[in-house]
Amino acid sequence: MILILFFLVLLYCSTQTSGVSIQIHPNNTNVILTELNKTVSLTCESDGVAEGDNTLVWLRNNAKINLKEENKKGRSTVCITPVKEDNGATFSCYLHSNDSVKASVTLNVTYHPQLSGSENVTFEIDETLVLQCDMRANPLLLSMSWTLNGTTVDLMAGGLSVTNDGVTSVLRASKVVRKLHEGTYECTATSPVYNSSSKVFNVIVTEKTLKFPLMPLIAGVVVVFVTTLLAVVSRWKKIIKCCK
Ligand SMILES: *[C@@H]1O[C@H](CO)[C@@H](O)[C@H](O)[C@H]1NC(C)=O
Ligand SMILES: *[C@@H]1O[C@H](CO)[C@@H](O)[C@H](O)[C@H]1NC(C)=O
Ligand SMILES: *[C@@H]1O[C@H](CO)[C@@H](O)[C@H](O)[C@H]1NC(C)=O
Ligand SMILES: *[C@@H]1O[C@H](CO)[C@@H](O)[C@H](O)[C@H]1NC(C)=O
């Protein structure tokens, strides 16, 4: 009887020391959905360590997070505020004494391009027209569209091109022509989850200004003046000599 009890106690103790479990709260299928500028608080708890070192360690993508001494024992909380470039970042927690049991969560930070307002932009005839809109978003945009005076830009007719590299959408015309390019442009970002946002550009086309090469001109004038002066001076000496 006593022997059985002894074994039970032994069994209990061994499950207590080796059956360590680490949990992070909240933990919705290991992905936490959040938004830019929000706050996320994660708590890690270790269960089953009756004795020994129950110091916890937190990692953000394999880099250790500095924790205060009182925020390490058995239970530890990290606060990400505000959430910034943390999309896809993985936070994991384990016991300092045994890193074989780890709990992890990954952040899914959603955001939408902050497109708003209107801007006046001036281009000279024959200049390169370039308009840019931010298109970084999570989830990815369904589309980024450009309109001119309210209708979809006619790339062929306008000699325009649109390039999207996932970071910015760029509308470009290599040579500005007033009747083709003056007007009101708008870029619109359409998302599967957010309301669409857009930005307006009022493009004004001005006459070419004569870009005079002023500095070389001044330098040239100075050189001519000085040479003439020197010539006159040396000539003057000769003239004076002659008269003596
Ligand atoms: C770490 O924990 C695991 C799982 O509980 C256990 O099997 C292992 O023996 C432990 N390692 C050490 C060094 O305590
Ligand atoms: C997040 O905060 C930054 C800085 O305060 C601000 O510029 C930006 O517009 C905010 N973004 C969102 C989506 O709220
Ligand atoms: C993140 O959340 C968005 C919105 O629910 C979803 O569309 C997207 O697939 C998620 N991304 C990942 C990597 O889980
Ligand atoms: C766009 O509208 C403005 C104002 O009505 C007009 O002056 C301009 O010529 C139009 N642009 C094009 C390319 O049709």
PDB file of C-alpha atoms and ligand atoms in Angstrom, residues 148-149 178-184, ligand 4:
ATOM      1  CA  LEU A 148      -8.020  61.731 -65.605  1.00  0.00           C
ATOM      2  CA  ASN A 149     -10.937  64.154 -65.435  1.00  0.00           C
ATOM      3  CA  ARG A 178      -0.806  70.412 -72.463  1.00  0.00           C
ATOM      4  CA  LYS A 179      -3.868  69.186 -74.337  1.00  0.00           C
ATOM      5  CA  LEU A 180      -3.141  65.565 -73.421  1.00  0.00           C
ATOM      6  CA  HIS A 181      -1.970  65.900 -69.856  1.00  0.00           C
ATOM      7  CA  GLU A 182      -3.482  68.916 -68.119  1.00  0.00           C
ATOM      8  CA  GLY A 183      -6.369  68.040 -65.827  1.00  0.00           C
ATOM      9  CA  THR A 184      -7.395  66.347 -62.615  1.00  0.00           C
TER      10      THR A 184
HETATM   11  C1  LIG B   4      -9.590  68.069 -68.118  1.00  0.00           C
HETATM   12  O1  LIG B   4     -10.502  69.041 -67.707  1.00  0.00           O
HETATM   13  C2  LIG B   4      -9.984  70.390 -67.736  1.00  0.00           C
HETATM   14  C3  LIG B   4     -11.026  71.312 -67.143  1.00  0.00           C
HETATM   15  O2  LIG B   4     -12.276  71.072 -67.694  1.00  0.00           O
HETATM   16  C4  LIG B   4      -9.614  70.750 -69.149  1.00  0.00           C
HETATM   17  O3  LIG B   4      -9.065  72.039 -69.189  1.00  0.00           O
HETATM   18  C5  LIG B   4      -8.574  69.748 -69.662  1.00  0.00           C
HETATM   19  O4  LIG B   4      -8.243  69.994 -71.014  1.00  0.00           O
HETATM   20  C6  LIG B   4      -9.081  68.318 -69.529  1.00  0.00           C
HETATM   21  N1  LIG B   4      -7.995  67.429 -69.841  1.00  0.00           N
HETATM   22  C7  LIG B   4      -8.038  66.508 -70.799  1.00  0.00           C
HETATM   23  C8  LIG B   4      -6.802  65.713 -71.031  1.00  0.00           C
HETATM   24  O5  LIG B   4      -9.042  66.302 -71.455  1.00  0.00           O
END
